[in-house]
mmCIF file of C-alpha atoms and ligand atoms in Angstrom:
data_model
loop_
_atom_site.group_PDB
_atom_site.id
_atom_site.type_symbol
_atom_site.label_atom_id
_atom_site.label_comp_id
_atom_site.label_asym_id
_atom_site.label_seq_id
_atom_site.Cartn_x
_atom_site.Cartn_y
_atom_site.Cartn_z
ATOM 1 C CA MET A 1 179.566 251.494 75.745
ATOM 2 C CA LYS A 2 176.714 252.845 73.632
ATOM 3 C CA GLU A 3 174.226 250.431 72.139
ATOM 4 C CA ILE A 4 173.175 250.776 68.537
ATOM 5 C CA ILE A 5 170.404 248.881 66.814
ATOM 6 C CA PHE A 6 171.089 247.599 63.336
ATOM 7 C CA ALA A 7 167.902 246.682 61.493
ATOM 8 C CA THR A 8 169.017 243.400 59.959
ATOM 9 C CA LYS A 9 168.386 239.704 60.312
ATOM 10 C CA ASN A 10 171.520 238.848 58.356
ATOM 11 C CA LYS A 11 174.138 237.445 60.756
ATOM 12 C CA GLY A 12 176.920 237.937 58.208
ATOM 13 C CA LYS A 13 176.221 241.658 58.138
ATOM 14 C CA ILE A 14 176.081 241.966 61.937
ATOM 15 C CA LYS A 15 179.508 240.324 62.227
ATOM 16 C CA GLU A 16 181.018 242.818 59.781
ATOM 17 C CA ILE A 17 179.279 245.820 61.332
ATOM 18 C CA GLN A 18 180.266 244.904 64.897
ATOM 19 C CA ALA A 19 183.889 244.634 63.752
ATOM 20 C CA ILE A 20 183.754 248.145 62.253
ATOM 21 C CA LEU A 21 181.846 249.938 65.028
ATOM 22 C CA GLY A 22 183.308 247.695 67.729
ATOM 23 C CA HIS A 23 185.231 250.165 69.851
ATOM 24 C CA ASN A 24 182.418 252.643 70.124
ATOM 25 C CA TYR A 25 179.196 250.672 70.050
ATOM 26 C CA ILE A 26 177.600 247.358 70.939
ATOM 27 C CA VAL A 27 175.682 246.426 67.805
ATOM 28 C CA LYS A 28 172.318 244.753 68.367
ATOM 29 C CA SER A 29 170.333 243.056 65.633
ATOM 30 C CA ILE A 30 166.542 243.262 65.656
ATOM 31 C CA GLU A 31 166.489 239.655 66.880
ATOM 32 C CA ASP A 32 168.698 240.638 69.817
ATOM 33 C CA ILE A 33 166.116 243.173 70.957
ATOM 34 C CA GLY A 34 163.236 240.743 70.549
ATOM 35 C CA ILE A 35 161.600 242.163 67.446
ATOM 36 C CA ASP A 36 160.341 239.731 64.872
ATOM 37 C CA ILE A 37 158.893 241.481 61.858
ATOM 38 C CA ASP A 38 159.459 241.150 58.169
ATOM 39 C CA ILE A 39 159.994 244.443 56.431
ATOM 40 C CA VAL A 40 158.865 244.297 52.826
ATOM 41 C CA GLU A 41 161.718 245.595 50.710
ATOM 42 C CA ASP A 42 159.677 246.996 47.849
ATOM 43 C CA GLY A 43 161.829 250.008 47.037
ATOM 44 C CA LYS A 44 163.435 250.456 43.631
ATOM 45 C CA THR A 45 166.735 251.665 45.054
ATOM 46 C CA PHE A 46 169.082 250.645 47.854
ATOM 47 C CA GLU A 47 168.411 254.063 49.399
ATOM 48 C CA GLU A 48 164.627 253.532 49.564
ATOM 49 C CA ASN A 49 164.967 250.076 51.095
ATOM 50 C CA SER A 50 167.594 250.957 53.680
ATOM 51 C CA ILE A 51 165.588 253.994 54.818
ATOM 52 C CA LYS A 52 162.465 251.870 55.064
ATOM 53 C CA LYS A 53 164.206 249.263 57.239
ATOM 54 C CA ALA A 54 165.805 251.841 59.546
ATOM 55 C CA VAL A 55 162.687 254.004 59.903
ATOM 56 C CA GLU A 56 160.314 251.090 60.622
ATOM 57 C CA ILE A 57 162.493 249.817 63.458
ATOM 58 C CA MET A 58 163.123 253.353 64.735
ATOM 59 C CA LYS A 59 159.366 253.876 64.988
ATOM 60 C CA ILE A 60 158.967 250.706 67.045
ATOM 61 C CA THR A 61 161.915 251.334 69.367
ATOM 62 C CA ASN A 62 161.998 255.148 69.396
ATOM 63 C CA LYS A 63 165.799 254.815 69.277
ATOM 64 C CA ILE A 64 168.524 255.620 66.776
ATOM 65 C CA VAL A 65 168.587 252.802 64.211
ATOM 66 C CA LEU A 66 170.943 251.919 61.367
ATOM 67 C CA ALA A 67 170.106 249.661 58.431
ATOM 68 C CA ASP A 68 171.926 248.431 55.355
ATOM 69 C CA ASP A 69 170.511 247.573 51.972
ATOM 70 C CA SER A 70 173.019 245.991 49.724
ATOM 71 C CA GLY A 71 173.427 243.822 46.703
ATOM 72 C CA LEU A 72 175.450 242.673 43.765
ATOM 73 C CA GLU A 73 175.165 244.378 40.373
ATOM 74 C CA ILE A 74 176.396 242.265 37.463
ATOM 75 C CA ASP A 75 176.992 244.229 34.261
ATOM 76 C CA TYR A 76 176.374 241.264 31.959
ATOM 77 C CA LEU A 77 172.950 240.767 33.603
ATOM 78 C CA ASN A 78 172.061 244.460 33.212
ATOM 79 C CA GLY A 79 172.708 245.208 36.874
ATOM 80 C CA GLU A 80 170.855 242.202 38.240
ATOM 81 C CA PRO A 81 170.333 240.934 40.890
ATOM 82 C CA GLY A 82 170.779 244.477 42.325
ATOM 83 C CA VAL A 83 168.151 245.379 44.910
ATOM 84 C CA TYR A 84 166.736 241.854 44.534
ATOM 85 C CA SER A 85 170.000 240.168 45.608
ATOM 86 C CA ALA A 86 168.558 238.470 48.694
ATOM 87 C CA ARG A 87 165.415 237.287 46.866
ATOM 88 C CA TYR A 88 167.134 236.358 43.589
ATOM 89 C CA MET A 89 166.146 232.797 42.603
ATOM 90 C CA GLY A 90 164.156 232.585 45.844
ATOM 91 C CA GLU A 91 165.042 233.837 49.322
ATOM 92 C CA ASP A 92 165.573 230.321 50.708
ATOM 93 C CA THR A 93 167.635 228.986 47.837
ATOM 94 C CA PRO A 94 171.125 228.183 49.188
ATOM 95 C CA TYR A 95 173.913 230.428 47.908
ATOM 96 C CA GLU A 96 175.855 227.438 46.507
ATOM 97 C CA ILE A 97 172.957 227.034 44.075
ATOM 98 C CA LYS A 98 172.510 230.745 43.322
ATOM 99 C CA ASN A 99 176.242 231.197 42.799
ATOM 100 C CA ALA A 100 176.497 228.090 40.631
ATOM 101 C CA LYS A 101 173.611 229.358 38.474
ATOM 102 C CA ILE A 102 175.294 232.747 37.979
ATOM 103 C CA LEU A 103 178.575 231.057 37.013
ATOM 104 C CA GLU A 104 176.623 228.964 34.523
ATOM 105 C CA MET A 105 174.930 232.048 33.012
ATOM 106 C CA LEU A 106 178.319 233.698 32.545
ATOM 107 C CA LYS A 107 180.102 230.516 31.463
ATOM 108 C CA ASP A 108 181.425 231.702 28.113
ATOM 109 C CA VAL A 109 181.581 235.408 28.855
ATOM 110 C CA GLU A 110 185.045 236.919 28.511
ATOM 111 C CA GLU A 111 186.717 238.721 31.409
ATOM 112 C CA GLU A 112 186.110 242.277 30.104
ATOM 113 C CA LYS A 113 182.365 241.693 30.243
ATOM 114 C CA ARG A 114 182.286 240.116 33.714
ATOM 115 C CA GLY A 115 182.327 243.455 35.580
ATOM 116 C CA ALA A 116 180.329 243.596 38.823
ATOM 117 C CA ARG A 117 180.079 245.598 42.011
ATOM 118 C CA PHE A 118 178.783 245.229 45.493
ATOM 119 C CA VAL A 119 176.775 248.242 46.652
ATOM 120 C CA SER A 120 175.828 249.091 50.215
ATOM 121 C CA VAL A 121 173.641 251.935 51.376
ATOM 122 C CA ILE A 122 173.521 252.527 55.117
ATOM 123 C CA ALA A 123 170.586 254.519 56.494
ATOM 124 C CA LEU A 124 170.491 256.263 59.840
ATOM 125 C CA ALA A 125 167.081 256.947 61.363
ATOM 126 C CA ILE A 126 166.832 259.284 64.333
ATOM 127 C CA PRO A 127 163.448 259.867 66.011
ATOM 128 C CA GLY A 128 161.943 263.089 64.709
ATOM 129 C CA LYS A 129 164.649 263.622 62.069
ATOM 130 C CA LYS A 130 164.970 263.092 58.357
ATOM 131 C CA PRO A 131 166.918 259.891 57.661
ATOM 132 C CA ILE A 132 170.485 260.148 56.341
ATOM 133 C CA THR A 133 172.175 257.681 53.997
ATOM 134 C CA THR A 134 175.743 256.893 53.002
ATOM 135 C CA ARG A 135 176.794 254.701 50.072
ATOM 136 C CA GLY A 136 179.819 252.507 49.398
ATOM 137 C CA THR A 137 180.791 250.311 46.447
ATOM 138 C CA ILE A 138 183.512 247.858 45.526
ATOM 139 C CA GLU A 139 184.305 246.947 41.933
ATOM 140 C CA GLY A 140 185.239 243.429 40.867
ATOM 141 C CA ILE A 141 184.479 240.732 38.333
ATOM 142 C CA ILE A 142 182.462 237.535 38.478
ATOM 143 C CA ALA A 143 184.933 234.679 38.964
ATOM 144 C CA TYR A 144 184.975 231.526 36.838
ATOM 145 C CA GLU A 145 184.568 229.317 39.913
ATOM 146 C CA MET A 146 183.549 229.620 43.560
ATOM 147 C CA LYS A 147 186.421 230.104 45.957
ATOM 148 C CA GLY A 148 186.810 230.783 49.675
ATOM 149 C CA GLU A 149 184.949 229.953 52.854
ATOM 150 C CA ASN A 150 184.631 233.339 54.560
ATOM 151 C CA GLY A 151 181.964 236.027 54.262
ATOM 152 C CA PHE A 152 178.459 235.233 53.057
ATOM 153 C CA GLY A 153 176.119 235.430 50.072
ATOM 154 C CA TYR A 154 177.812 236.068 46.746
ATOM 155 C CA ASP A 155 181.309 236.465 48.214
ATOM 156 C CA PRO A 156 182.711 233.203 46.724
ATOM 157 C CA ILE A 157 182.055 234.371 43.125
ATOM 158 C CA PHE A 158 183.092 238.022 43.551
ATOM 159 C CA TYR A 159 186.716 238.299 42.439
ATOM 160 C CA ILE A 160 188.765 241.380 43.272
ATOM 161 C CA PRO A 161 191.524 241.637 40.630
ATOM 162 C CA GLU A 162 193.846 243.905 42.673
ATOM 163 C CA LEU A 163 193.926 241.359 45.492
ATOM 164 C CA LYS A 164 193.761 238.312 43.224
ATOM 165 C CA LYS A 165 191.204 236.857 45.645
ATOM 166 C CA THR A 166 187.470 236.433 45.926
ATOM 167 C CA ALA A 167 185.708 238.289 48.728
ATOM 168 C CA ALA A 168 185.229 234.910 50.445
ATOM 169 C CA GLU A 169 189.021 234.455 50.591
ATOM 170 C CA LEU A 170 189.449 237.645 52.632
ATOM 171 C CA SER A 171 189.532 237.780 56.402
ATOM 172 C CA LEU A 172 186.856 239.870 58.103
ATOM 173 C CA GLU A 173 189.367 242.691 58.685
ATOM 174 C CA GLU A 174 190.591 242.618 55.067
ATOM 175 C CA LYS A 175 187.058 242.659 53.709
ATOM 176 C CA ASN A 176 185.888 245.480 55.981
ATOM 177 C CA LYS A 177 188.752 247.726 54.890
ATOM 178 C CA ILE A 178 187.751 247.687 51.232
ATOM 179 C CA SER A 179 184.174 246.469 51.064
ATOM 180 C CA HIS A 180 181.073 248.397 50.031
ATOM 181 C CA ARG A 181 179.654 248.018 53.552
ATOM 182 C CA GLY A 182 182.949 248.979 55.174
ATOM 183 C CA LYS A 183 183.083 252.178 53.105
ATOM 184 C CA ALA A 184 179.452 253.177 53.658
ATOM 185 C CA LEU A 185 179.748 252.446 57.362
ATOM 186 C CA SER A 186 182.971 254.423 57.768
ATOM 187 C CA GLU A 187 181.182 257.445 56.327
ATOM 188 C CA MET A 188 178.273 256.843 58.671
ATOM 189 C CA LYS A 189 180.647 256.489 61.606
ATOM 190 C CA LYS A 190 181.900 259.994 60.899
ATOM 191 C CA ILE A 191 178.362 261.324 61.094
ATOM 192 C CA LEU A 192 177.673 259.407 64.298
ATOM 193 C CA LEU A 193 180.893 260.287 66.022
ATOM 194 C CA TYR A 194 182.091 263.528 64.516
ATOM 195 C CA ARG A 195 178.856 265.366 64.433
ATOM 196 C CA LYS A 196 180.067 268.555 66.084
ATOM 197 C CA VAL A 197 180.671 271.744 64.170
ATOM 198 C CA LEU A 198 182.763 274.787 65.111
ATOM 199 C CA VAL A 199 181.335 278.128 64.038
ATOM 200 C CA PHE A 200 183.630 281.149 63.672
ATOM 201 C CA SER A 201 183.115 284.603 62.304
ATOM 202 C CA ASP A 202 185.091 287.743 61.623
ATOM 203 C CA SER A 203 188.565 286.265 61.910
ATOM 204 C CA HIS A 204 189.973 289.350 60.143
ATOM 205 C CA GLY A 205 193.150 287.502 59.365
ATOM 206 C CA ASN A 206 193.696 285.989 62.797
ATOM 207 C CA ILE A 207 194.344 282.358 61.969
ATOM 208 C CA ASP A 208 196.097 281.636 65.279
ATOM 209 C CA ASN A 209 192.949 281.727 67.375
ATOM 210 C CA MET A 210 191.129 279.391 65.023
ATOM 211 C CA VAL A 211 194.034 276.946 65.027
ATOM 212 C CA LYS A 212 194.096 277.038 68.842
ATOM 213 C CA VAL A 213 190.386 276.223 68.983
ATOM 214 C CA ILE A 214 190.477 273.505 66.321
ATOM 215 C CA GLU A 215 193.423 271.827 68.073
ATOM 216 C CA ASN A 216 191.492 272.001 71.350
ATOM 217 C CA PHE A 217 188.450 270.128 70.012
ATOM 218 C CA ASP A 218 190.216 268.205 67.268
ATOM 219 C CA LYS A 219 188.637 264.788 66.690
ATOM 220 C CA ASP A 220 185.299 265.852 68.155
ATOM 221 C CA VAL A 221 184.698 268.226 65.290
ATOM 222 C CA PHE A 222 183.912 267.184 61.730
ATOM 223 C CA ALA A 223 183.143 270.556 60.137
ATOM 224 C CA ILE A 224 184.129 274.184 60.449
ATOM 225 C CA ILE A 225 181.983 277.112 59.433
ATOM 226 C CA HIS A 226 183.362 280.618 58.938
ATOM 227 C CA LEU A 227 180.812 283.369 58.469
ATOM 228 C CA GLY A 228 182.847 285.931 56.606
ATOM 229 C CA ASP A 229 185.395 288.691 56.972
ATOM 230 C CA TYR A 230 188.094 287.071 55.892
ATOM 231 C CA ALA A 231 186.898 283.984 54.107
ATOM 232 C CA ASP A 232 190.062 283.694 52.028
ATOM 233 C CA ASP A 233 192.222 283.052 55.104
ATOM 234 C CA VAL A 234 190.041 280.157 56.131
ATOM 235 C CA GLU A 235 190.021 278.710 52.666
ATOM 236 C CA ASP A 236 193.744 278.968 52.080
ATOM 237 C CA GLU A 237 195.362 278.088 55.357
ATOM 238 C CA LEU A 238 192.936 276.077 57.417
ATOM 239 C CA ARG A 239 191.863 273.806 54.591
ATOM 240 C CA ASN A 240 195.476 272.850 54.025
ATOM 241 C CA LEU A 241 196.140 272.324 57.719
ATOM 242 C CA TYR A 242 193.077 270.192 58.451
ATOM 243 C CA THR A 243 192.368 268.051 55.444
ATOM 244 C CA ASP A 244 190.087 265.748 57.453
ATOM 245 C CA LYS A 245 187.523 268.479 58.182
ATOM 246 C CA LEU A 246 184.706 269.853 56.094
ATOM 247 C CA PHE A 247 184.912 273.627 55.587
ATOM 248 C CA TYR A 248 182.109 276.000 54.803
ATOM 249 C CA SER A 249 182.857 279.686 54.427
ATOM 250 C CA ILE A 250 180.926 282.588 53.059
ATOM 251 C CA ALA A 251 181.919 286.120 52.220
ATOM 252 C CA GLY A 252 181.570 289.088 54.568
ATOM 253 C CA ASN A 253 181.359 292.804 53.834
ATOM 254 C CA ASN A 254 185.164 293.010 53.801
ATOM 255 C CA ASP A 255 185.417 289.979 51.523
ATOM 256 C CA PHE A 256 184.205 291.814 48.443
ATOM 257 C CA ILE A 257 187.306 290.671 46.585
ATOM 258 C CA SER A 258 187.108 287.099 47.869
ATOM 259 C CA SER A 259 188.040 284.638 45.184
ATOM 260 C CA VAL A 260 186.565 281.644 46.926
ATOM 261 C CA ALA A 261 183.531 282.394 49.033
ATOM 262 C CA GLN A 262 179.981 282.969 47.932
ATOM 263 C CA ASP A 263 177.750 285.498 49.616
ATOM 264 C CA GLU A 264 175.270 283.186 51.291
ATOM 265 C CA GLU A 265 174.648 279.461 51.370
ATOM 266 C CA ILE A 266 172.194 276.881 52.660
ATOM 267 C CA ILE A 267 173.954 273.765 53.864
ATOM 268 C CA GLU A 268 172.546 270.552 55.238
ATOM 269 C CA ILE A 269 173.990 268.914 58.329
ATOM 270 C CA ASN A 270 172.404 265.719 59.598
ATOM 271 C CA GLY A 271 169.094 266.653 58.007
ATOM 272 C CA HIS A 272 169.059 270.238 59.324
ATOM 273 C CA LYS A 273 168.981 273.078 56.831
ATOM 274 C CA VAL A 274 171.320 275.820 57.929
ATOM 275 C CA PHE A 275 171.485 279.264 56.325
ATOM 276 C CA LEU A 276 174.902 280.906 56.432
ATOM 277 C CA THR A 277 175.213 284.648 56.018
ATOM 278 C CA HIS A 278 177.589 287.312 57.217
ATOM 279 C CA GLY A 279 174.514 289.347 58.057
ATOM 280 C CA HIS A 280 175.400 292.837 56.820
ATOM 281 C CA GLN A 281 172.861 292.293 54.024
ATOM 282 C CA TYR A 282 170.191 292.263 56.747
ATOM 283 C CA ASN A 283 171.433 295.248 58.749
ATOM 284 C CA VAL A 284 171.987 293.025 61.747
ATOM 285 C CA TYR A 285 173.509 295.876 63.742
ATOM 286 C CA PHE A 286 169.970 297.198 64.071
ATOM 287 C CA GLY A 287 168.287 293.895 64.954
ATOM 288 C CA ILE A 288 167.657 290.537 63.344
ATOM 289 C CA ASP A 289 164.071 291.013 62.128
ATOM 290 C CA LYS A 290 165.068 291.058 58.475
ATOM 291 C CA LEU A 291 167.161 287.936 58.885
ATOM 292 C CA TYR A 292 164.323 286.217 60.739
ATOM 293 C CA TYR A 293 161.929 286.946 57.843
ATOM 294 C CA LYS A 294 164.483 285.654 55.363
ATOM 295 C CA LEU A 295 164.844 282.374 57.273
ATOM 296 C CA ASN A 296 161.057 282.011 57.329
ATOM 297 C CA GLU A 297 160.916 282.648 53.604
ATOM 298 C CA LEU A 298 163.669 280.086 52.947
ATOM 299 C CA GLY A 299 162.006 277.492 55.189
ATOM 300 C CA VAL A 300 165.190 276.765 57.116
ATOM 301 C CA ASN A 301 165.269 276.380 60.885
ATOM 302 C CA ILE A 302 168.785 277.540 61.654
ATOM 303 C CA GLY A 303 170.457 280.795 60.690
ATOM 304 C CA LEU A 304 174.079 281.642 61.437
ATOM 305 C CA TYR A 305 175.472 285.141 61.020
ATOM 306 C CA GLY A 306 178.330 287.345 62.222
ATOM 307 C CA HIS A 307 179.248 290.936 61.440
ATOM 308 C CA THR A 308 178.389 292.476 64.837
ATOM 309 C CA HIS A 309 181.365 290.843 66.626
ATOM 310 C CA ARG A 310 179.010 290.119 69.522
ATOM 311 C CA PRO A 311 177.844 286.607 70.417
ATOM 312 C CA SER A 312 174.092 286.164 70.584
ATOM 313 C CA ALA A 313 171.358 283.529 70.508
ATOM 314 C CA PHE A 314 167.712 283.826 69.532
ATOM 315 C CA PHE A 315 165.035 281.152 69.303
ATOM 316 C CA GLU A 316 161.445 281.629 68.241
ATOM 317 C CA ASN A 317 158.886 279.562 66.321
ATOM 318 C CA ASN A 318 161.400 276.769 65.855
ATOM 319 C CA ILE A 319 163.918 279.098 64.256
ATOM 320 C CA LEU A 320 167.308 279.258 65.889
ATOM 321 C CA ILE A 321 169.512 282.251 65.047
ATOM 322 C CA LEU A 322 173.049 282.302 66.368
ATOM 323 C CA ASN A 323 175.987 284.654 66.122
ATOM 324 C CA PRO A 324 179.333 283.280 67.346
ATOM 325 C CA GLY A 325 180.811 286.765 67.888
ATOM 326 C CA SER A 326 184.285 287.456 66.587
ATOM 327 C CA ILE A 327 187.233 285.081 66.830
ATOM 328 C CA SER A 328 189.671 287.992 66.429
ATOM 329 C CA SER A 329 188.343 291.398 67.441
ATOM 330 C CA PRO A 330 185.458 291.455 69.894
ATOM 331 C CA ARG A 331 183.415 294.597 70.420
ATOM 332 C CA GLY A 332 182.375 295.611 73.908
ATOM 333 C CA SER A 333 184.655 293.075 75.613
ATOM 334 C CA SER A 334 188.144 291.659 75.300
ATOM 335 C CA ILE A 335 187.104 288.051 74.791
ATOM 336 C CA CYS A 336 187.249 286.422 71.389
ATOM 337 C CA THR A 337 184.311 284.068 71.052
ATOM 338 C CA PHE A 338 183.028 281.176 68.954
ATOM 339 C CA LEU A 339 180.323 278.512 68.923
ATOM 340 C CA LEU A 340 180.319 274.731 69.139
ATOM 341 C CA MET A 341 177.163 273.131 67.720
ATOM 342 C CA ASP A 342 176.033 269.538 68.017
ATOM 343 C CA PHE A 343 173.780 268.340 65.219
ATOM 344 C CA LEU A 344 172.726 264.903 66.336
ATOM 345 C CA ASP A 345 169.473 264.507 68.306
ATOM 346 C CA GLU A 346 168.239 268.017 69.107
ATOM 347 C CA VAL A 347 170.557 270.738 67.867
ATOM 348 C CA THR A 348 172.453 272.063 70.869
ATOM 349 C CA TYR A 349 175.091 274.762 71.090
ATOM 350 C CA LYS A 350 177.594 276.264 73.472
ATOM 351 C CA PHE A 351 179.427 279.573 73.355
ATOM 352 C CA TYR A 352 183.101 279.667 74.240
ATOM 353 C CA GLY A 353 185.605 282.424 74.917
ATOM 354 C CA ILE A 354 189.376 282.446 74.552
ATOM 355 C CA PHE A 355 190.880 283.536 77.863
ATOM 356 C CA LYS A 356 194.519 283.963 78.903
ATOM 357 C CA ASP A 357 194.339 280.685 80.779
ATOM 358 C CA GLY A 358 192.516 278.720 78.118
ATOM 359 C CA ILE A 359 189.252 278.140 76.290
ATOM 360 C CA LYS A 360 186.172 278.273 78.507
ATOM 361 C CA GLU A 361 182.447 278.035 78.052
ATOM 362 C CA ILE A 362 180.655 281.369 78.475
ATOM 363 C CA ASP A 363 177.073 282.449 79.003
ATOM 364 C CA CYS A 364 175.450 284.382 76.269
HETATM 365 P P1 ITT B 401 168.498 242.322 55.979
HETATM 366 O O1 ITT B 401 167.532 242.897 54.991
HETATM 367 O O2 ITT B 401 167.812 241.701 57.172
HETATM 368 O O3 ITT B 401 169.581 243.276 56.358
HETATM 369 P P2 ITT B 401 169.321 240.668 53.749
HETATM 370 O O4 ITT B 401 170.325 239.568 53.591
HETATM 371 O O5 ITT B 401 167.939 240.437 53.244
HETATM 372 O O6 ITT B 401 169.285 241.099 55.300
HETATM 373 P P3 ITT B 401 169.587 242.811 51.827
HETATM 374 O O7 ITT B 401 168.153 242.926 51.598
HETATM 375 O O8 ITT B 401 170.395 244.056 51.966
HETATM 376 O O9 ITT B 401 169.928 241.967 53.148
HETATM 377 O O10 ITT B 401 170.208 241.923 50.684
HETATM 378 C C1 ITT B 401 171.537 241.897 50.530
HETATM 379 C C2 ITT B 401 171.915 240.656 49.761
HETATM 380 O O11 ITT B 401 172.974 241.054 48.864
HETATM 381 C C3 ITT B 401 172.510 239.626 50.678
HETATM 382 O O12 ITT B 401 171.558 238.732 51.169
HETATM 383 C C4 ITT B 401 173.542 238.990 49.760
HETATM 384 O O13 ITT B 401 172.927 238.089 48.900
HETATM 385 C C5 ITT B 401 174.023 240.152 48.910
HETATM 386 N N1 ITT B 401 175.175 240.800 49.563
HETATM 387 C C6 ITT B 401 175.209 242.038 50.122
HETATM 388 N N2 ITT B 401 176.407 242.290 50.649
HETATM 389 C C7 ITT B 401 177.149 241.203 50.448
HETATM 390 C C8 ITT B 401 178.444 240.859 50.786
HETATM 391 O O14 ITT B 401 179.227 241.664 51.481
HETATM 392 N N3 ITT B 401 178.915 239.667 50.415
HETATM 393 C C9 ITT B 401 178.121 238.831 49.736
HETATM 394 N N4 ITT B 401 176.871 239.062 49.397
HETATM 395 C C10 ITT B 401 176.367 240.248 49.740
#
């Protein structure tokens, strides 16, 4: 099983995180790996603090590191304690005292004004990459009394009206399903696990091949890119078939009446800026110089294009330019082709062809 470092000293958090990532990862706290440093949480937002925690530990370990910054925002206290939740009334003050004080401050406040939410921002730091964050929240109200023995921190005073329970009355499983941290971590899990992207081009109405390929890779793939000629097909049919995938499609030269796709787009996947174009705008039949200059000008390091119906790969000066070929009507061969890209550590890619006896990796 893969090991993942979570930059926290909070044992309550580690318990929750291990339960969520359990089947795929062994979660190690910074204590577990023998690091004893205090990271000063001086950011003004949960995002700033979580990135700081993850990046500092990533720099020491040179490994992938996750971190959470979380807190309780109480409307009546203008969002306090917020990012100061751990230090509120003093870091070492027991939570029975902190919670009792908050109940006292809100003693005569009516229910409508007792709104509050837990917020969690999870940051992922990968050596050499820009950090990524995900955010989750859960809405509730501040209870009139402390209740429950589970959880940690402010859980005994955070009442969830739909469940008629405080967060401290929920089991670990119940809390993880609905909590701020559970939500942010589920999003992060998708990035960690489903980081692969299928790239198609020039389907020209042939949905069957794309369906065959998507079914073949299924859970491994979190996004699908279609580089034009016929963008509408992708939008209409595939989106409805695979609601759990992200779709990006742009228009090709035959998509001039497309109602859905834009001509070109820069998207961001795991910190990488990727330029999507059909390519006819750059006369790619006669070489990719113009496209290469455009990518330089845009400051992106990956360019994906189609149009020629021929798979190709080019890498120079840190710019990667790929063409998946055509998924429906190849030129110069009888094999329909596509690309599978992996956006986690270094960006890697593989070309595949659809053969009579199945889908196989091909050289390009
Ligand atoms: P690390 O920085 O080492 O992760 P910490 O406890 O200092 O641990 P934060 O800076 O993120 O963590 O502060 C979060 C505080 O917000 C936490 O100590 C609790 O007081 C509160 N909090 C966050 N999530 C909570 C939850 O699920 N239940 C109860 N209180 C929570």
